[in-house]
C-alpha positions as protocol buffer text, in pm:
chain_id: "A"
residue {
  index: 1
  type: UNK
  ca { x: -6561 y: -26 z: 11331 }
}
residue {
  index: 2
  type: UNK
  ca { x: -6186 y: -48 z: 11266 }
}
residue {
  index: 3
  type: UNK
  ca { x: -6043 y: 51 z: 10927 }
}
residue {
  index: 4
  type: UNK
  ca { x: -5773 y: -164 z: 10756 }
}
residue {
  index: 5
  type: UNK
  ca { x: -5519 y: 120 z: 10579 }
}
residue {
  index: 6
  type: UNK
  ca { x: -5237 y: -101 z: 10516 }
}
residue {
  index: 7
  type: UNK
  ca { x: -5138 y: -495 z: 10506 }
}
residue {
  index: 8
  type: UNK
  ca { x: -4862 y: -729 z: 10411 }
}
residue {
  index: 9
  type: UNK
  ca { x: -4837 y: -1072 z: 10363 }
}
residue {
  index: 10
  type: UNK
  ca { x: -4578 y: -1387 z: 10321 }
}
residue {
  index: 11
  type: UNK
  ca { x: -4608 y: -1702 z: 10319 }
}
residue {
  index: 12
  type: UNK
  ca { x: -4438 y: -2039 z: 10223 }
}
residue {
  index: 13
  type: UNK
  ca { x: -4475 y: -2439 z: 10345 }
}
residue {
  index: 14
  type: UNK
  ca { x: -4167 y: -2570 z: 10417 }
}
residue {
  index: 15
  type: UNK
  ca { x: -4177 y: -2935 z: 10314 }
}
residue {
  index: 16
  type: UNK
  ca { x: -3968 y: -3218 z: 10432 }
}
residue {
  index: 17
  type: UNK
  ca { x: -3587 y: -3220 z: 10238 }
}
residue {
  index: 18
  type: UNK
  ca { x: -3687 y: -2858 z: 10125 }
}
residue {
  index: 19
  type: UNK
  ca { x: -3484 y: -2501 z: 10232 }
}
residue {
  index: 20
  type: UNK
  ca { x: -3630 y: -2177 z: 10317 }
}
residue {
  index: 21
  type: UNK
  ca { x: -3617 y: -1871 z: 10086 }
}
residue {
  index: 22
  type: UNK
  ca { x: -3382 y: -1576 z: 10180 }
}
residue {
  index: 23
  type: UNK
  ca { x: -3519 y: -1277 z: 10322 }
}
residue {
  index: 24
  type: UNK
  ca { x: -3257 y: -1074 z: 10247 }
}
residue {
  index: 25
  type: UNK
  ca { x: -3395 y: -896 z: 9910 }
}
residue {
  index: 26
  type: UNK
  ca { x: -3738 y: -780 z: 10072 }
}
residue {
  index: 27
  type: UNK
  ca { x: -3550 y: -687 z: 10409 }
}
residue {
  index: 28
  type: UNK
  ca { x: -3298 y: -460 z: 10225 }
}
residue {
  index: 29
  type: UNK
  ca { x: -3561 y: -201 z: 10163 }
}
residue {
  index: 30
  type: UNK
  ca { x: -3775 y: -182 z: 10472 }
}
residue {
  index: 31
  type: UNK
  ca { x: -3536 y: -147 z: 10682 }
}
residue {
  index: 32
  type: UNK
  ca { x: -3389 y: 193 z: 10828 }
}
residue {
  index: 33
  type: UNK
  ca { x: -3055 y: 10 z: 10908 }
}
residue {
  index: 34
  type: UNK
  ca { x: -2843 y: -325 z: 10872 }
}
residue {
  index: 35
  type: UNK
  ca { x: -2966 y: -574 z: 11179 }
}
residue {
  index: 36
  type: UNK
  ca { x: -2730 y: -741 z: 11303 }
}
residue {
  index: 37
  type: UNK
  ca { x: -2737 y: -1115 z: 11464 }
}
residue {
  index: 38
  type: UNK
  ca { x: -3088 y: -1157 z: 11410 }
}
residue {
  index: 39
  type: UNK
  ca { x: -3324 y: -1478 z: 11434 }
}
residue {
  index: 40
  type: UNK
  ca { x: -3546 y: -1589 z: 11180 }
}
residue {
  index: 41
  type: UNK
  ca { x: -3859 y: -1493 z: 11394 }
}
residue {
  index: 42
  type: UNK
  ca { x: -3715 y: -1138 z: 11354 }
}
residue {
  index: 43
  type: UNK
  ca { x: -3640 y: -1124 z: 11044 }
}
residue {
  index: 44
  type: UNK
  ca { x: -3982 y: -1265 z: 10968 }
}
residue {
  index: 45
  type: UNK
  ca { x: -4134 y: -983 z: 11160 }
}
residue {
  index: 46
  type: UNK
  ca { x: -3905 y: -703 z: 11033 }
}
residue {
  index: 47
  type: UNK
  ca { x: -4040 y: -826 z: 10669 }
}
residue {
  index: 48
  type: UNK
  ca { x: -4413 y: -793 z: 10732 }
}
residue {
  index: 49
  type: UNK
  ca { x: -4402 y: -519 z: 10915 }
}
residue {
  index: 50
  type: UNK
  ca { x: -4196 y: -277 z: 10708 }
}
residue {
  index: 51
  type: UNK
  ca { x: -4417 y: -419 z: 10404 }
}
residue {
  index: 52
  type: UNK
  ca { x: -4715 y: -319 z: 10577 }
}
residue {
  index: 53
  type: UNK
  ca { x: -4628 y: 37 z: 10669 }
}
residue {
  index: 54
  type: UNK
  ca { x: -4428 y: 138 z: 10361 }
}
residue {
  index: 55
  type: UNK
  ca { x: -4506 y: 469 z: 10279 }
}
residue {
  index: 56
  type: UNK
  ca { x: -4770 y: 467 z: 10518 }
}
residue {
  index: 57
  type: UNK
  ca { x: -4816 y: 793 z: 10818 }
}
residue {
  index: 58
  type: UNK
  ca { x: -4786 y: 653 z: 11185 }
}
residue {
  index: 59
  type: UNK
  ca { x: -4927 y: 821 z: 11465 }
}
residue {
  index: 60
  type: UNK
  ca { x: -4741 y: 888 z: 11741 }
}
residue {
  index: 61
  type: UNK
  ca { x: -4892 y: 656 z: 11967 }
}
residue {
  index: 62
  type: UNK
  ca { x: -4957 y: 358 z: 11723 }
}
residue {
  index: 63
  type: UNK
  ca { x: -4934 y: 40 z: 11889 }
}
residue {
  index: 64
  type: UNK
  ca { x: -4809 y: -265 z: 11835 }
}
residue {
  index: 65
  type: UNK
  ca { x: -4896 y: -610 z: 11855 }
}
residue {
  index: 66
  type: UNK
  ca { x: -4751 y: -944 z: 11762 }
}
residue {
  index: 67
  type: UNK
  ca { x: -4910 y: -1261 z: 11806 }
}
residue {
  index: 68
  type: UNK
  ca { x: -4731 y: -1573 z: 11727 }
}
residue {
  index: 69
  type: UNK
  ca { x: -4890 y: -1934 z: 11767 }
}
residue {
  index: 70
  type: UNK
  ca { x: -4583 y: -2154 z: 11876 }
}
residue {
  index: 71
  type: UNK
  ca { x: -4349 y: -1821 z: 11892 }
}
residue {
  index: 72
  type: UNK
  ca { x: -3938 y: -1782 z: 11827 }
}
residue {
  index: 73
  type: UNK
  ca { x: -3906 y: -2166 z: 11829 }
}
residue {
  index: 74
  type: UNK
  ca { x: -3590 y: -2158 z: 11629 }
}
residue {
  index: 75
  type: UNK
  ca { x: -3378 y: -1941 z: 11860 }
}
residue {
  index: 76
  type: UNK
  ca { x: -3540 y: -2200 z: 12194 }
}
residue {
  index: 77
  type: UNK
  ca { x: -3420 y: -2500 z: 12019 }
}
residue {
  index: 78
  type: UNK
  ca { x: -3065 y: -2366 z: 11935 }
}
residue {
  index: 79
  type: UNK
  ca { x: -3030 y: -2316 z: 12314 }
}
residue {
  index: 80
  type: UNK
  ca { x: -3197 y: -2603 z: 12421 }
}
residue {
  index: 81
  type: UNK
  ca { x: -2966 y: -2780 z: 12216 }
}
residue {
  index: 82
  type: UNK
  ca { x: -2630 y: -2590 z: 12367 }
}
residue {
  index: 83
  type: UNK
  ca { x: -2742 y: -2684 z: 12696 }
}
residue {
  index: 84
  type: UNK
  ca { x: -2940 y: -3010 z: 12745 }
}
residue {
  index: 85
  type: UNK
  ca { x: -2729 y: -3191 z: 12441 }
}
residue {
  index: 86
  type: UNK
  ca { x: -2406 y: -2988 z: 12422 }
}
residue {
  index: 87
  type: UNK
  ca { x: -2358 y: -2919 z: 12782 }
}
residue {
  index: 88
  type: UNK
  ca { x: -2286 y: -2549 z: 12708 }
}
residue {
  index: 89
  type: UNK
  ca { x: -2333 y: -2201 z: 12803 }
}
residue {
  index: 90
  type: UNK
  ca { x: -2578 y: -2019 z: 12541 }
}
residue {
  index: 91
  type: UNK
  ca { x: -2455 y: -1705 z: 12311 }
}
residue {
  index: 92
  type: UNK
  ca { x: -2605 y: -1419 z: 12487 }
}
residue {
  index: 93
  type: UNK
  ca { x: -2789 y: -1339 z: 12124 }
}
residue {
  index: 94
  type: UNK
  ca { x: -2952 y: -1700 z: 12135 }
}
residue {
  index: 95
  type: UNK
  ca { x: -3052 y: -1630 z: 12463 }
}
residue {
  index: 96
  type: UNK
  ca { x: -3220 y: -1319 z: 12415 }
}
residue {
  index: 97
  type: UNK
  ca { x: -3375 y: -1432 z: 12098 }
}
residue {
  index: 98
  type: UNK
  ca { x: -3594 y: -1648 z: 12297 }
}
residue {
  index: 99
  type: UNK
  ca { x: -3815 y: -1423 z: 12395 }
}
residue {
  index: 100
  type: UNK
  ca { x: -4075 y: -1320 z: 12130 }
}
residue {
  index: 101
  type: UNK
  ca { x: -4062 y: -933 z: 12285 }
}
residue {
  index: 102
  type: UNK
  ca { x: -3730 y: -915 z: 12140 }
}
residue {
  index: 103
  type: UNK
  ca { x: -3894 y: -855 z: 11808 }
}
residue {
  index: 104
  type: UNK
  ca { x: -4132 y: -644 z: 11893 }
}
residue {
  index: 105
  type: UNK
  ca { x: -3816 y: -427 z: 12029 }
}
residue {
  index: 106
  type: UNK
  ca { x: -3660 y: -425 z: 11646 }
}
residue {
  index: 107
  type: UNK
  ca { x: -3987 y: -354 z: 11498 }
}
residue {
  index: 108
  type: UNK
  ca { x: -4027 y: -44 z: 11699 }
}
residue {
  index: 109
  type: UNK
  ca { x: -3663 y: 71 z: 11616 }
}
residue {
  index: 110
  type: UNK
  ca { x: -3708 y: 16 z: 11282 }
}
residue {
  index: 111
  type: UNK
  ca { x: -4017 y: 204 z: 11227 }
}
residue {
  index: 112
  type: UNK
  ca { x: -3936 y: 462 z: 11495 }
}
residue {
  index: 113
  type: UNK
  ca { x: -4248 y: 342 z: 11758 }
}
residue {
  index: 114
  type: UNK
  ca { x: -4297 y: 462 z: 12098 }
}
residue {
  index: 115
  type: UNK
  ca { x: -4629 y: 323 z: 12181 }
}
residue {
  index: 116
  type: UNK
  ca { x: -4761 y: -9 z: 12340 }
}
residue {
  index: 117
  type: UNK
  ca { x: -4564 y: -321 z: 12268 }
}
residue {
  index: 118
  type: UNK
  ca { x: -4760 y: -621 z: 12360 }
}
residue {
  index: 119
  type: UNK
  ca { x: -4658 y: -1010 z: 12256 }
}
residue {
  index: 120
  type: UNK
  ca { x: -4907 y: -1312 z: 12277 }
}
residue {
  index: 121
  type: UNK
  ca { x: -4835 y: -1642 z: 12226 }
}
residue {
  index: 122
  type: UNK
  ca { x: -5036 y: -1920 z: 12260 }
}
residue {
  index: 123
  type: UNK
  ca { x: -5136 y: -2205 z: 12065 }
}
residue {
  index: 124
  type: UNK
  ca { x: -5480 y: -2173 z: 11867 }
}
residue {
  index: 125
  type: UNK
  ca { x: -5622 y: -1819 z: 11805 }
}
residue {
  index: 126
  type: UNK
  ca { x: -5324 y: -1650 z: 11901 }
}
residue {
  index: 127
  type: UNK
  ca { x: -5404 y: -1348 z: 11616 }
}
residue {
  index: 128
  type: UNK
  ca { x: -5741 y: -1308 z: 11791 }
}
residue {
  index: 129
  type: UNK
  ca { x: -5604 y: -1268 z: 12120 }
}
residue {
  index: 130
  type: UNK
  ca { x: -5353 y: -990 z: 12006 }
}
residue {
  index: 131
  type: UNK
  ca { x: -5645 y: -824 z: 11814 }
}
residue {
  index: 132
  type: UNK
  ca { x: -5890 y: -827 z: 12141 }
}
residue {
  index: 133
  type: UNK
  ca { x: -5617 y: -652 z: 12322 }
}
residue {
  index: 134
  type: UNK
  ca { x: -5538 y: -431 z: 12060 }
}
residue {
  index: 135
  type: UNK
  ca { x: -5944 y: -285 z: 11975 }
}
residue {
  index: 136
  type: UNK
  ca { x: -5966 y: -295 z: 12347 }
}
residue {
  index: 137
  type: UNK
  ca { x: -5674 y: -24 z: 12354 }
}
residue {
  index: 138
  type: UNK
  ca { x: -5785 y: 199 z: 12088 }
}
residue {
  index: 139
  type: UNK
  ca { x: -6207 y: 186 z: 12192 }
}
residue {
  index: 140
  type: UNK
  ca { x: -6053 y: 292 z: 12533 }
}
residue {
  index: 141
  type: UNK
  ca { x: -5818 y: 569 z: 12354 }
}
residue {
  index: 142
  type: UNK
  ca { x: -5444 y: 419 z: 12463 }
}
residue {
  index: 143
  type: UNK
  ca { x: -5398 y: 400 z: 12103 }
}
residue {
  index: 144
  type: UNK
  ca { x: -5528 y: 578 z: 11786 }
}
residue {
  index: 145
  type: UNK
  ca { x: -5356 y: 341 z: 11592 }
}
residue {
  index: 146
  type: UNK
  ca { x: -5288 y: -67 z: 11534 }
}
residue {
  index: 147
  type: UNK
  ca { x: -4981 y: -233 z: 11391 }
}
residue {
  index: 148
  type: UNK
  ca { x: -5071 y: -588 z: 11417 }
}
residue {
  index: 149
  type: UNK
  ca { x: -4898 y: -877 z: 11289 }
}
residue {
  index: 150
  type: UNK
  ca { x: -4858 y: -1251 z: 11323 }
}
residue {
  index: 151
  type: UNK
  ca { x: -4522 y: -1435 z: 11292 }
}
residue {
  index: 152
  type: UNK
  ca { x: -4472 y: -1806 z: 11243 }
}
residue {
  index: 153
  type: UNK
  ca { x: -4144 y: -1985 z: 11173 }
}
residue {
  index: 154
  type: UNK
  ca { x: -4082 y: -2354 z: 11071 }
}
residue {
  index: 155
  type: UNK
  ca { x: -3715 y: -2426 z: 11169 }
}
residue {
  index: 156
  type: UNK
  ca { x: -3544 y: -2701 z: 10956 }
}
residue {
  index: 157
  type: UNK
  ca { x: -3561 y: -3014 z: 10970 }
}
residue {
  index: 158
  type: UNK
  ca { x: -3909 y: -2978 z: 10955 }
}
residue {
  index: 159
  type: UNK
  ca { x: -3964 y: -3370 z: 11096 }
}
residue {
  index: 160
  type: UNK
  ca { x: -3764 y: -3258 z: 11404 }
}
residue {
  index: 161
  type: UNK
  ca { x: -3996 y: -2919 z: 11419 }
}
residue {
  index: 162
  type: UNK
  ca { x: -4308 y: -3091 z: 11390 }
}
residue {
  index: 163
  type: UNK
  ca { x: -4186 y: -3372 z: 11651 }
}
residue {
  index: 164
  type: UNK
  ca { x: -4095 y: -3101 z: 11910 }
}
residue {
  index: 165
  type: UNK
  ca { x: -4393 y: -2897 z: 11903 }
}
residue {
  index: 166
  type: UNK
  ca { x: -4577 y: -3159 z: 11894 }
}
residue {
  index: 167
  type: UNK
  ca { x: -4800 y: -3109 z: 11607 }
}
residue {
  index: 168
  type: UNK
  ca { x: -5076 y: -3307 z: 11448 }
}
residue {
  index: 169
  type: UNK
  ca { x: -5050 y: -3480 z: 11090 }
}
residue {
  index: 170
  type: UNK
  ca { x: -5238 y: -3301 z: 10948 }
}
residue {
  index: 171
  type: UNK
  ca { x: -5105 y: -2954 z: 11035 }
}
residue {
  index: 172
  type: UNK
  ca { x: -4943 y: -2770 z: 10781 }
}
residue {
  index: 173
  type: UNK
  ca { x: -4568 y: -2671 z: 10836 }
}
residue {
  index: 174
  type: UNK
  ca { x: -4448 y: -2302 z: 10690 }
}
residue {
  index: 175
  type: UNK
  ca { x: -4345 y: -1985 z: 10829 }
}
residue {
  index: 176
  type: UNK
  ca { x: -4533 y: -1681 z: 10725 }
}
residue {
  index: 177
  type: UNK
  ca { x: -4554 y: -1307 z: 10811 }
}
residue {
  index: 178
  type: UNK
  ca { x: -4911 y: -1124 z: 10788 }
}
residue {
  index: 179
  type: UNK
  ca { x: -5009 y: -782 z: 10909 }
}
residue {
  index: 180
  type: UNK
  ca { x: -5231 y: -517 z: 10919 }
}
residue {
  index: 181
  type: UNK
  ca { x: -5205 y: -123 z: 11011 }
}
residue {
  index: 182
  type: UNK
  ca { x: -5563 y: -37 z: 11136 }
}
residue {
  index: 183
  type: UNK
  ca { x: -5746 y: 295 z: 11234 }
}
residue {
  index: 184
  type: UNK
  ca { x: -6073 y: 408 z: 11346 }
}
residue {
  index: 185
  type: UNK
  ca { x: -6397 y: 426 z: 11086 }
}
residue {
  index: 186
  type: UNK
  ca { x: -6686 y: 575 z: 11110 }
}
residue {
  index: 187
  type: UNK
  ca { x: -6893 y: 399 z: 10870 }
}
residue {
  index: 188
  type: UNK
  ca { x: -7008 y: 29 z: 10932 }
}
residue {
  index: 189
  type: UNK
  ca { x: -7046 y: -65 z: 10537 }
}
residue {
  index: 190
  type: UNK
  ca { x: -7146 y: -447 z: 10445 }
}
residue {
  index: 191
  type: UNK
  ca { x: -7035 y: -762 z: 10541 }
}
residue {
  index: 192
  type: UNK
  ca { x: -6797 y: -944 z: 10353 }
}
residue {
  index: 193
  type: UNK
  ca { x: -6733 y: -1341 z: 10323 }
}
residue {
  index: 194
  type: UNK
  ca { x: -6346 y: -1443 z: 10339 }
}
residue {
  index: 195
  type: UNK
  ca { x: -6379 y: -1803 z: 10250 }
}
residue {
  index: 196
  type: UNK
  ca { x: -6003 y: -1918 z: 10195 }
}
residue {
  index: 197
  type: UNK
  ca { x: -5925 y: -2249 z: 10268 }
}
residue {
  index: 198
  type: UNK
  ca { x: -5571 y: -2222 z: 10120 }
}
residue {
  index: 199
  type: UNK
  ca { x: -5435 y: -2169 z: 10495 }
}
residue {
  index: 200
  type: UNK
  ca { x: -5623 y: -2437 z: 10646 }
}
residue {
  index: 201
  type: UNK
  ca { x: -5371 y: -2643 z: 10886 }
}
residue {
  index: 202
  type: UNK
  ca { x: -5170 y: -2314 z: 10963 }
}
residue {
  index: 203
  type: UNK
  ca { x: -5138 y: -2193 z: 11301 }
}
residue {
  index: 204
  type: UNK
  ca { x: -5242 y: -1826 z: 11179 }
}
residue {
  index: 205
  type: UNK
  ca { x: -5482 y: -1901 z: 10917 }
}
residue {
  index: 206
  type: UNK
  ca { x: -5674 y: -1638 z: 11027 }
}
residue {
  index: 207
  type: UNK
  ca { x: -5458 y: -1331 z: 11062 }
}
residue {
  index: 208
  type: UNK
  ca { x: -5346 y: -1509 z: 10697 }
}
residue {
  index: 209
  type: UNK
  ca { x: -5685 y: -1488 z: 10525 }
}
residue {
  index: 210
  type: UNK
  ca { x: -5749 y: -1107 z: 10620 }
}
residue {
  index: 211
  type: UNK
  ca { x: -5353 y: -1018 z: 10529 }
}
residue {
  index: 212
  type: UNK
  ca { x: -5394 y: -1169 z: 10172 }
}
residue {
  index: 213
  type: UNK
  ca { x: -5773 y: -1111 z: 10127 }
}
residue {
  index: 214
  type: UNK
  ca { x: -5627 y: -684 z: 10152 }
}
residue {
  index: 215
  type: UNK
  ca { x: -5405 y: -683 z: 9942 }
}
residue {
  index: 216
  type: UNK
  ca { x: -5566 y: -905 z: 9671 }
}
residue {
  index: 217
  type: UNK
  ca { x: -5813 y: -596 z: 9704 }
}
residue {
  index: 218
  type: UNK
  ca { x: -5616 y: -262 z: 9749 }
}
residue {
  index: 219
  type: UNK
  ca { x: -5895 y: -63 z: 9544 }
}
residue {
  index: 220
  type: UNK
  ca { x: -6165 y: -144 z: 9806 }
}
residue {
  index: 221
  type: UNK
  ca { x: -6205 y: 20 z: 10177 }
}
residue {
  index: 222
  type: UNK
  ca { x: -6197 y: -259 z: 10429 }
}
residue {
  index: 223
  type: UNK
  ca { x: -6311 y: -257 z: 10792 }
}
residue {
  index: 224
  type: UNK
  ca { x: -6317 y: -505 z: 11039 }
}
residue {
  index: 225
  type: UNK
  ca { x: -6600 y: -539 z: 11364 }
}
residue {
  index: 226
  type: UNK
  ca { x: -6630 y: -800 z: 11624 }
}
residue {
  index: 227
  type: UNK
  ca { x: -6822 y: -1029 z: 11753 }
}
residue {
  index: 228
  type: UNK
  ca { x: -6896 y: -1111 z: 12129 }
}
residue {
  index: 229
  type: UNK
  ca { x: -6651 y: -1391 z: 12080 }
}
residue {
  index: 230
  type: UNK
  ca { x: -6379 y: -1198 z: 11975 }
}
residue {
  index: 231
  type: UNK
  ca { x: -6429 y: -1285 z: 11612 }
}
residue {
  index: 232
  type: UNK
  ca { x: -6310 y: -1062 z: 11350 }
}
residue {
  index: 233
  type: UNK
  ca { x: -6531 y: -1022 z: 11056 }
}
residue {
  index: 234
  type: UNK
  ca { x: -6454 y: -775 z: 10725 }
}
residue {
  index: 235
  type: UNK
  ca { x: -6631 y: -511 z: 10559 }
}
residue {
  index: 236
  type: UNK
  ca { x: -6608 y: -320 z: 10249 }
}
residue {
  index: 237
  type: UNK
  ca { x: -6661 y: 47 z: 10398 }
}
């Protein structure tokens, strides 16, 4: 059984004609220092992160783990754009943007990490495939501690977005941030039925559903087990 001790969550549909919020207000205080030249997909992950571990103890070899469905598209299509359309060299930032590691790098500055950093991206069940690897690492004892967190952004226009990734009608378009810090329990406690269909369409609705579901709930001890299919389901410990 693995214990849920902290969480964060953010989320917001970006519709067609509409902007996206600034971060800059909820950054300003989980942050050690001022970022510079970031990405959205960063700054998304910088956000839940630092939410989630605020005035929370890390162990020493807490590791971390970011999943991301359709991953740093914004920083892709900038260079994409300088090269196929523009016929130029990428910024060297751009570049390195493009590669969803990069933010597990700032994550681990900012909250002073020396553990495992893994990354998976793939399209459907990305969160579950970051969370297999991650209870695989601390059942074997790599890690006695999980900081795991799924990052989607929604680059404007969002009609362009949804053209280039290729995404269905009826998939919903927003950028979000959800995360959870997670520990060993002892105790297996009872079952508990998160039935939210508030996410449904999102590329991480499920890392989205536990995220919110624990901190609609702080007063109550949440665990998670899984099934033989990888499937997470809660407890109240």
């Amino acid at each position: 059984m693995i214990e849920i001790q902290g969480a964060a969550h953010y989320f917001h549909v970006v519709r067609a004609g509409e902007s996206i919020p600034p971060l800059e207000a909820r950054l300003r205080p989980v942050c050690r220092e001022h970022f510079r030249r970031l990405d959205r997909f960063i700054e998304l992950a910088l956000l839940g992160s630092g939410e989630c571990t605020a005035g929370k103890k890390l162990a020493s070899d807490c590791g971390l783990y970011i999943s991301s469905g359709i991953g740093p598209v914004g920083s892709n299509i900038i260079i994409q754009d300088s090269v196929v359309r523009d016929a130029k060299l990428p910024m060297p930032f751009n570049f390195v943007n493009t590669l969803g590691s990069s933010a597990g790098y700032y994550v681990g500055k900012n909250l002073g990490l020396t553990g495992e950093s893994v990354f998976v991206s793939r399209r459907g069940s990305a969160f579950a495939a970051a969370l297999a690897c991650a209870v695989a690492d601390i059942s074997s004892g790599v890690v006695s501690q999980i900081l795991i967190g799924a990052v989607e952004e929604c680059p404007l226009p969002v009609d362009r977005f949804r053209e280039l990734v290729g995404l269905p009608a009826t998939a919903v378009t927003a950028e979000g941030s959800h995360w959870l810090l997670l520990g060993r329990a002892e105790s297996a406690g009872s079952a508990i039925s998160v039935d939210d269909g508030s996410f449904d369409g999102y590329e991480s609705a499920d890392a989205a559903r536990l995220a919110s579901f624990a901190l609609r709930n702080p007063t109550v001890r949440l665990g998670l087990s899984f099934t033989n299919g990888g499937a997470a389901n809660l407890h109240a410990l």
